[in-house]
XYZ file of N, CA and C in Angstrom:
576
model
N -86.677 -89.886 -1.547
C -85.946 -89.287 -2.645
C -86.674 -89.573 -3.950
N -86.696 -88.608 -4.837
C -87.366 -88.746 -6.124
C -86.569 -89.661 -7.044
N -87.288 -90.386 -7.860
C -86.659 -91.226 -8.873
C -86.762 -90.527 -10.219
N -85.676 -90.538 -10.974
C -85.658 -89.927 -12.297
C -85.329 -90.986 -13.329
N -85.863 -90.777 -14.525
C -85.623 -91.722 -15.614
C -85.026 -90.990 -16.803
N -84.508 -91.769 -17.741
C -83.988 -91.194 -18.976
C -82.836 -90.242 -18.729
N -82.782 -89.184 -19.531
C -81.695 -88.211 -19.464
C -81.648 -87.493 -18.114
N -82.807 -87.334 -17.476
C -82.853 -86.662 -16.171
C -81.999 -87.378 -15.137
N -81.942 -88.687 -15.212
C -81.148 -89.442 -14.245
C -79.681 -89.030 -14.307
N -79.208 -88.607 -15.482
C -77.820 -88.171 -15.644
C -77.626 -86.692 -15.322
N -78.705 -85.923 -15.324
C -78.626 -84.476 -15.086
C -78.537 -84.156 -13.599
N -79.250 -84.924 -12.776
C -79.309 -84.634 -11.348
C -77.906 -84.639 -10.758
N -77.575 -83.558 -10.077
C -76.236 -83.381 -9.526
C -76.193 -83.766 -8.057
N -75.088 -84.341 -7.674
C -74.883 -84.533 -6.243
C -74.462 -83.170 -5.695
N -74.779 -82.915 -4.464
C -74.524 -81.600 -3.880
C -74.001 -81.764 -2.475
N -72.930 -81.082 -2.166
C -72.358 -81.086 -0.835
C -72.529 -79.687 -0.245
N -73.491 -79.497 0.658
C -73.735 -78.170 1.232
C -72.526 -77.581 1.951
N -71.627 -78.426 2.442
C -70.453 -77.936 3.160
C -69.557 -77.079 2.269
N -69.633 -77.262 0.947
C -68.830 -76.469 0.016
C -69.114 -74.977 0.219
N -70.366 -74.633 0.532
C -70.735 -73.239 0.780
C -70.929 -72.938 2.262
N -70.439 -73.804 3.114
C -70.558 -73.552 4.549
C -71.960 -73.767 5.079
N -72.757 -74.578 4.361
C -74.112 -74.895 4.804
C -74.118 -76.260 5.487
N -75.193 -76.569 6.186
C -75.309 -77.841 6.899
C -75.929 -78.906 6.009
N -75.582 -80.169 6.266
C -76.187 -81.285 5.511
C -77.689 -81.340 5.733
N -78.103 -81.104 6.946
C -79.535 -81.085 7.255
C -79.779 -79.963 8.262
N -80.970 -79.419 8.196
C -81.316 -78.311 9.084
C -82.329 -78.793 10.114
N -81.909 -78.888 11.362
C -82.857 -79.311 12.392
C -83.873 -78.197 12.668
N -85.065 -78.584 13.014
C -86.098 -77.616 13.368
C -86.059 -77.370 14.871
N -86.324 -76.127 15.248
C -86.403 -75.734 16.656
C -85.099 -75.957 17.420
N -83.976 -75.953 16.706
C -82.663 -76.047 17.345
C -81.766 -74.979 16.744
N -80.969 -74.356 17.592
C -80.048 -73.336 17.120
C -78.936 -73.978 16.290
N -78.607 -73.339 15.151
C -77.504 -73.791 14.302
C -76.611 -72.586 13.993
N -75.377 -72.857 13.604
C -74.463 -71.792 13.204
C -74.187 -71.944 11.712
N -74.473 -70.890 10.970
C -74.197 -70.842 9.535
C -73.477 -69.530 9.263
N -72.310 -69.614 8.661
C -71.450 -68.476 8.348
C -71.187 -67.602 9.576
N -70.952 -68.254 10.704
C -70.547 -67.543 11.913
C -71.671 -66.852 12.668
N -72.909 -67.044 12.224
C -74.047 -66.447 12.938
C -74.985 -67.563 13.409
N -75.691 -67.276 14.487
C -76.614 -68.260 15.056
C -78.029 -68.026 14.526
N -78.681 -69.143 14.113
C -80.025 -69.107 13.524
C -80.852 -70.239 14.102
N -82.167 -70.112 13.956
C -83.064 -71.210 14.299
C -84.158 -71.266 13.235
N -84.495 -72.476 12.822
C -85.590 -72.691 11.871
C -86.755 -73.243 12.676
N -87.873 -72.507 12.654
C -89.069 -72.944 13.388
C -90.297 -72.409 12.676
N -91.467 -72.712 13.185
C -92.725 -72.297 12.540
C -92.736 -70.796 12.288
N -93.178 -70.421 11.087
C -93.209 -69.006 10.709
C -94.307 -68.253 11.448
N -94.044 -66.986 11.701
C -95.062 -66.117 12.303
C -96.191 -65.842 11.318
N -95.990 -66.197 10.054
C -97.018 -65.959 9.026
C -98.114 -67.014 9.036
N -97.928 -68.072 9.793
C -98.957 -69.094 9.891
C -98.615 -70.369 9.137
N -99.508 -71.321 9.266
C -99.299 -72.670 8.751
C -99.030 -72.733 7.249
N -99.685 -71.904 6.487
C -99.525 -71.909 5.025
C -98.074 -71.678 4.613
N -97.339 -70.926 5.418
C -95.960 -70.583 5.092
C -94.945 -71.566 5.666
N -95.383 -72.480 6.497
C -94.470 -73.490 7.037
C -93.473 -72.908 8.013
N -92.211 -73.104 7.699
C -91.142 -72.682 8.600
C -90.546 -71.341 8.183
N -89.854 -70.719 9.119
C -89.142 -69.473 8.873
C -87.768 -69.539 9.517
N -86.908 -68.604 9.142
C -85.566 -68.505 9.722
C -85.571 -67.328 10.694
N -85.041 -67.554 11.884
C -84.993 -66.528 12.925
C -83.550 -66.287 13.350
N -83.221 -65.029 13.563
C -81.890 -64.673 14.065
C -81.829 -64.980 15.558
N -80.694 -65.466 16.004
C -80.468 -65.711 17.431
C -79.493 -64.695 18.016
N -79.219 -63.650 17.253
C -78.343 -62.566 17.702
C -78.699 -61.316 16.908
N -78.332 -60.173 17.441
C -78.587 -58.917 16.735
C -77.638 -58.783 15.545
N -78.185 -58.301 14.427
C -77.390 -58.018 13.232
C -77.667 -56.555 12.894
N -76.679 -55.730 13.106
C -76.861 -54.279 12.984
C -76.501 -53.820 11.575
N -77.408 -53.066 10.976
C -77.145 -52.421 9.691
C -76.942 -50.945 9.997
N -75.772 -50.450 9.680
C -75.442 -49.056 9.953
C -76.339 -48.126 9.141
N -76.785 -47.038 9.762
C -77.625 -46.059 9.076
C -76.894 -45.412 7.913
N -75.569 -45.393 7.991
C -74.803 -44.743 6.937
C -74.690 -45.597 5.678
N -75.191 -46.842 5.735
C -75.146 -47.691 4.552
C -76.092 -47.116 3.520
N -75.526 -46.468 2.507
C -76.356 -45.791 1.509
C -76.961 -46.752 0.505
N -76.278 -47.835 0.238
C -76.769 -48.801 -0.740
C -77.234 -50.045 0.000
N -78.473 -50.466 -0.217
C -79.009 -51.625 0.476
C -78.146 -52.862 0.256
N -77.460 -52.950 -0.859
C -76.659 -54.129 -1.166
C -75.331 -54.157 -0.411
N -75.123 -53.214 0.483
C -73.889 -53.184 1.261
C -74.105 -53.643 2.697
N -75.254 -54.205 3.008
C -75.524 -54.668 4.359
C -74.706 -55.901 4.699
N -74.727 -56.300 5.972
C -73.973 -57.482 6.394
C -74.435 -58.740 5.657
N -73.461 -59.571 5.284
C -73.763 -60.847 4.640
C -74.275 -61.819 5.690
N -75.373 -62.516 5.384
C -75.939 -63.485 6.314
C -75.496 -64.903 5.965
N -75.744 -65.335 4.731
C -75.365 -66.662 4.252
C -75.690 -66.746 2.765
N -75.230 -67.815 2.084
C -75.498 -67.928 0.647
C -76.867 -68.535 0.370
N -77.348 -68.322 -0.852
C -78.473 -69.092 -1.366
C -77.817 -70.249 -2.090
N -77.858 -71.440 -1.517
C -77.067 -72.549 -2.035
C -77.875 -73.701 -2.550
N -77.242 -74.441 -3.429
C -77.811 -75.651 -4.003
C -77.162 -75.919 -5.342
N -77.413 -77.096 -5.906
C -76.834 -77.381 -7.216
C -77.381 -76.421 -8.270
N -76.518 -76.056 -9.215
C -76.894 -75.105 -10.257
C -77.098 -75.856 -11.571
N -78.247 -75.613 -12.200
C -78.608 -76.270 -13.461
C -78.816 -75.236 -14.555
N -78.540 -75.621 -15.788
C -78.944 -74.796 -16.922
C -80.453 -74.875 -17.022
N -81.071 -73.817 -17.521
C -82.532 -73.733 -17.583
C -83.134 -74.926 -18.332
N -82.563 -75.321 -19.441
C -83.157 -76.435 -20.209
C -83.123 -77.730 -19.406
N -82.063 -77.940 -18.612
C -82.004 -79.137 -17.768
C -83.022 -79.043 -16.638
N -83.165 -77.850 -16.083
C -84.150 -77.650 -15.012
C -85.559 -77.945 -15.521
N -85.868 -77.521 -16.731
C -87.188 -77.801 -17.313
C -87.416 -79.303 -17.453
N -86.374 -80.052 -17.800
C -86.498 -81.512 -17.901
C -86.789 -82.113 -16.528
N -86.119 -81.609 -15.505
C -86.356 -82.091 -14.142
C -87.805 -81.821 -13.741
N -88.292 -80.606 -14.025
C -89.663 -80.245 -13.652
C -90.707 -81.063 -14.401
N -90.372 -81.540 -15.583
C -91.301 -82.388 -16.330
C -91.583 -83.666 -15.547
N -90.551 -84.199 -14.911
C -90.731 -85.435 -14.140
C -91.189 -85.171 -12.706
N -90.758 -84.050 -12.133
C -91.128 -83.737 -10.745
C -91.441 -82.249 -10.612
N -92.666 -81.831 -10.993
C -93.021 -80.404 -10.965
C -92.937 -79.775 -9.576
N -93.019 -80.571 -8.532
C -92.966 -80.023 -7.170
C -91.600 -79.426 -6.840
N -90.585 -79.718 -7.620
C -89.256 -79.177 -7.366
C -89.184 -77.679 -7.631
N -90.137 -77.093 -8.333
C -90.080 -75.677 -8.693
C -90.156 -74.745 -7.488
N -90.676 -75.214 -6.376
C -90.938 -74.360 -5.220
C -89.745 -73.512 -4.803
N -88.549 -74.083 -4.800
C -87.383 -73.358 -4.308
C -86.406 -72.990 -5.423
N -86.878 -72.992 -6.665
C -86.009 -72.640 -7.795
C -85.662 -71.160 -7.736
N -84.424 -70.863 -8.052
C -83.927 -69.496 -7.967
C -83.170 -69.200 -9.247
N -83.677 -68.296 -10.056
C -83.061 -67.987 -11.347
C -81.979 -66.937 -11.144
N -80.734 -67.389 -11.119
C -79.647 -66.489 -10.736
C -79.191 -65.559 -11.845
N -79.437 -65.848 -13.098
C -78.982 -64.980 -14.185
C -79.956 -63.850 -14.503
N -80.992 -63.704 -13.709
C -81.949 -62.617 -13.928
C -81.577 -61.384 -13.118
N -80.560 -61.484 -12.275
C -80.167 -60.371 -11.422
C -79.406 -59.308 -12.196
N -79.614 -58.060 -11.832
C -78.804 -56.969 -12.349
C -77.373 -57.229 -11.894
N -76.434 -57.048 -12.784
C -75.034 -57.276 -12.446
C -74.511 -58.604 -12.918
N -75.407 -59.497 -13.322
C -74.954 -60.788 -13.826
C -74.406 -60.608 -15.227
N -73.136 -60.926 -15.421
C -72.547 -60.808 -16.758
C -72.992 -61.953 -17.651
N -73.583 -62.980 -17.056
C -74.057 -64.121 -17.829
C -75.546 -63.976 -18.146
N -76.066 -62.807 -17.944
C -77.482 -62.554 -18.165
C -77.877 -62.938 -19.587
N -78.995 -63.594 -19.714
C -79.565 -64.020 -21.001
C -78.703 -65.072 -21.696
N -77.782 -65.712 -20.993
C -76.984 -66.756 -21.636
C -77.471 -68.126 -21.168
N -76.879 -68.661 -20.124
C -77.242 -69.997 -19.652
C -78.597 -70.038 -18.957
N -79.002 -68.916 -18.374
C -80.223 -68.870 -17.560
C -80.191 -69.991 -16.527
N -79.226 -69.894 -15.627
C -79.032 -70.921 -14.616
C -80.074 -70.844 -13.498
N -80.353 -71.996 -12.934
C -81.315 -72.120 -11.846
C -80.632 -72.834 -10.687
N -80.782 -72.283 -9.478
C -80.286 -72.953 -8.276
C -81.447 -73.736 -7.679
N -81.233 -75.015 -7.435
C -82.219 -75.815 -6.705
C -81.980 -75.541 -5.229
N -82.727 -74.620 -4.675
C -82.506 -74.179 -3.299
C -83.378 -74.853 -2.268
N -83.894 -76.039 -2.569
C -84.727 -76.735 -1.600
C -83.929 -77.003 -0.326
N -84.420 -76.549 0.822
C -83.643 -76.708 2.056
C -83.463 -78.168 2.474
N -84.389 -79.032 2.119
C -84.278 -80.432 2.500
C -83.246 -81.141 1.626
N -83.271 -80.864 0.315
C -82.318 -81.511 -0.597
C -80.932 -80.895 -0.527
N -80.830 -79.601 -0.219
C -79.541 -78.921 -0.370
C -78.988 -78.266 0.886
N -79.672 -78.326 2.016
C -79.190 -77.665 3.224
C -79.256 -76.150 3.138
N -80.054 -75.640 2.208
C -80.145 -74.201 1.935
C -81.041 -73.514 2.959
N -80.452 -72.925 3.981
C -81.238 -72.257 5.022
C -82.050 -71.095 4.442
N -81.558 -70.474 3.365
C -82.280 -69.364 2.730
C -83.629 -69.811 2.169
N -83.788 -71.104 1.922
C -85.068 -71.619 1.431
C -86.204 -71.468 2.434
N -85.873 -71.192 3.675
C -86.900 -70.992 4.704
C -87.261 -69.519 4.901
N -86.648 -68.618 4.143
C -86.991 -67.203 4.269
C -88.304 -66.960 3.543
N -89.264 -66.399 4.238
C -90.584 -66.157 3.655
C -90.680 -64.771 3.024
N -91.651 -64.629 2.124
C -91.864 -63.380 1.401
C -92.823 -62.455 2.139
N -92.607 -61.161 1.955
C -93.517 -60.160 2.528
C -94.734 -59.931 1.631
N -94.720 -60.458 0.418
C -95.814 -60.225 -0.532
C -97.113 -60.811 0.022
N -98.129 -59.991 0.110
C -99.456 -60.427 0.535
C -99.599 -60.726 2.013
N -98.655 -60.316 2.830
C -98.763 -60.602 4.266
C -99.710 -59.605 4.933
N -100.402 -60.095 5.952
C -101.278 -59.233 6.737
C -101.177 -59.631 8.183
N -100.833 -58.753 9.109
C -100.415 -57.385 8.819
C -99.131 -57.373 7.988
N -98.954 -56.286 7.259
C -97.830 -56.159 6.339
C -96.508 -56.259 7.090
N -95.629 -57.128 6.611
C -94.285 -57.264 7.177
C -93.304 -56.490 6.299
N -92.232 -56.014 6.882
C -91.180 -55.320 6.130
C -90.035 -56.284 5.885
N -89.523 -56.287 4.677
C -88.364 -57.118 4.364
C -87.168 -56.620 5.180
N -86.375 -57.558 5.669
C -85.162 -57.187 6.407
C -83.905 -57.793 5.762
N -84.094 -58.459 4.628
C -82.952 -59.003 3.897
C -83.324 -59.129 2.427
N -82.322 -59.373 1.597
C -82.577 -59.598 0.175
C -81.494 -60.494 -0.395
N -81.812 -61.079 -1.560
C -80.849 -61.910 -2.274
C -80.130 -61.041 -3.280
N -78.813 -61.210 -3.356
C -78.024 -60.433 -4.308
C -77.104 -61.364 -5.090
N -76.852 -60.984 -6.336
C -75.923 -61.701 -7.198
C -74.527 -61.135 -6.973
N -73.533 -62.001 -6.848
C -72.162 -61.563 -6.618
C -71.246 -62.252 -7.627
N -70.465 -61.452 -8.363
C -69.464 -62.015 -9.280
C -68.319 -62.587 -8.464
N -67.787 -63.699 -8.887
C -66.655 -64.311 -8.207
C -67.100 -65.296 -7.140
N -66.150 -66.034 -6.587
C -66.485 -67.045 -5.586
C -66.881 -66.407 -4.257
N -67.593 -67.169 -3.426
C -67.906 -66.679 -2.077
C -66.618 -66.435 -1.299
N -66.706 -65.671 -0.197
C -65.498 -65.406 0.588
C -64.891 -66.702 1.133
N -63.560 -66.733 1.250
C -62.878 -67.909 1.800
C -63.412 -68.170 3.204
N -63.577 -69.393 3.594
C -63.142 -70.613 2.935
C -64.235 -71.273 2.106
N -65.327 -70.585 1.800
C -66.486 -71.218 1.182
C -66.431 -71.190 -0.341
N -66.728 -72.306 -0.967
C -66.965 -72.373 -2.400
C -65.815 -71.974 -3.286
N -64.606 -72.010 -2.801
C -63.474 -71.552 -3.596
C -63.139 -72.491 -4.747
N -63.563 -73.719 -4.682
C -63.119 -74.698 -5.658
C -63.734 -74.542 -7.035
N -65.009 -74.174 -7.132
C -65.614 -74.146 -8.463
C -66.627 -73.050 -8.712
N -66.921 -72.211 -7.777
C -67.949 -71.199 -7.989
C -67.395 -69.971 -8.700
N -67.933 -69.693 -9.884
C -67.550 -68.486 -10.621
C -68.301 -67.278 -10.092
N -69.510 -67.506 -9.646
C -70.350 -66.465 -9.065
C -71.352 -67.142 -8.153
N -72.099 -66.351 -7.399
C -73.003 -66.932 -6.413
C -74.056 -65.904 -6.002
N -75.001 -66.338 -5.202
C -76.020 -65.450 -4.654
C -75.922 -65.496 -3.135
N -76.038 -64.324 -2.529
C -75.958 -64.202 -1.078
C -77.242 -63.595 -0.528
N -77.480 -63.839 0.738
C -78.538 -63.152 1.471
C -77.843 -62.102 2.319
N -78.270 -60.848 2.193
C -77.689 -59.776 3.001
C -78.794 -59.077 3.794
N -78.422 -58.500 4.906
C -79.370 -57.743 5.724
C -79.569 -56.362 5.106
N -80.811 -55.912 5.035
C -81.108 -54.583 4.490
C -81.526 -53.611 5.581
N -81.814 -54.118 6.765
C -82.074 -53.280 7.928
C -81.729 -54.095 9.161
N -81.632 -53.441 10.299
C -81.231 -54.121 11.525
C -82.202 -55.253 11.853
N -81.615 -56.382 12.204
C -82.385 -57.576 12.577
C -82.039 -57.865 14.033
N -83.045 -57.948 14.865
C -82.834 -58.211 16.291
C -82.953 -59.713 16.574
N -82.324 -60.142 17.649
C -82.433 -61.533 18.060
C -83.912 -61.888 18.236
N -84.342 -62.967 17.618
C -85.745 -63.383 17.672
C -86.552 -62.949 16.472
N -86.009 -62.044 15.637
C -86.723 -61.603 14.429
C -86.699 -62.683 13.360
N -87.825 -62.841 12.672
C -87.883 -63.730 11.515
C -87.356 -62.979 10.295
N -86.628 -63.672 9.424
C -86.139 -63.054 8.198
C -87.252 -63.033 7.155
N -87.380 -61.890 6.483
C -88.339 -61.737 5.390
C -87.654 -61.038 4.228
N -87.989 -61.429 3.028
C -87.557 -60.715 1.838
C -88.771 -60.538 0.945
N -88.595 -59.870 -0.172
C -89.731 -59.566 -1.052
C -89.588 -60.371 -2.335
N -90.460 -61.355 -2.541
C -90.466 -62.110 -3.790
C -91.866 -62.619 -4.060
N -92.162 -62.844 -5.330
C -93.445 -63.430 -5.728
C -93.317 -64.934 -5.636
N -94.354 -65.607 -5.167
C -94.327 -67.064 -5.108
C -95.721 -67.590 -5.412
N -95.749 -68.859 -5.768
C -97.049 -69.458 -6.104
C -97.213 -70.782 -5.404
């Protein structure tokens, strides 16, 4: 665990993944159930550079009649403690490696808090149980992979029984096309 000093020591939030229906820890190469669906985290088909990936253990059908990609089946949340941008910058000053799984939730279309707090979710799967942190990007893949899910901003708390106590809004992972059992999840994002 990282050690923080000064004001950062007071900023770091404790996080209970169970609040959003996530697991405390994600075992590798073992099937887990998150939000009523079966998943496995194992080595990515993209190779060693990408580390692990998330694989479906059951078929997830996206109806052809779904006209809007944002109406696909919900898979699970993008979870972790939420920080204001200025606090996140202080954390990164002491531990720059934390940026890897940062997710800027107020940049999404539909966010009514856009350009205000500029909140960041610390979505590190090891620190927060965030299974979405293992979803790899299609950017620069060869052979080219097609995204089969995306992250979306949702006003209001997650569906019951998850996150009802304090979440004003949240981000979800939804399927954008049919995912078959054994398929790795991919979305489209820039990373460094």
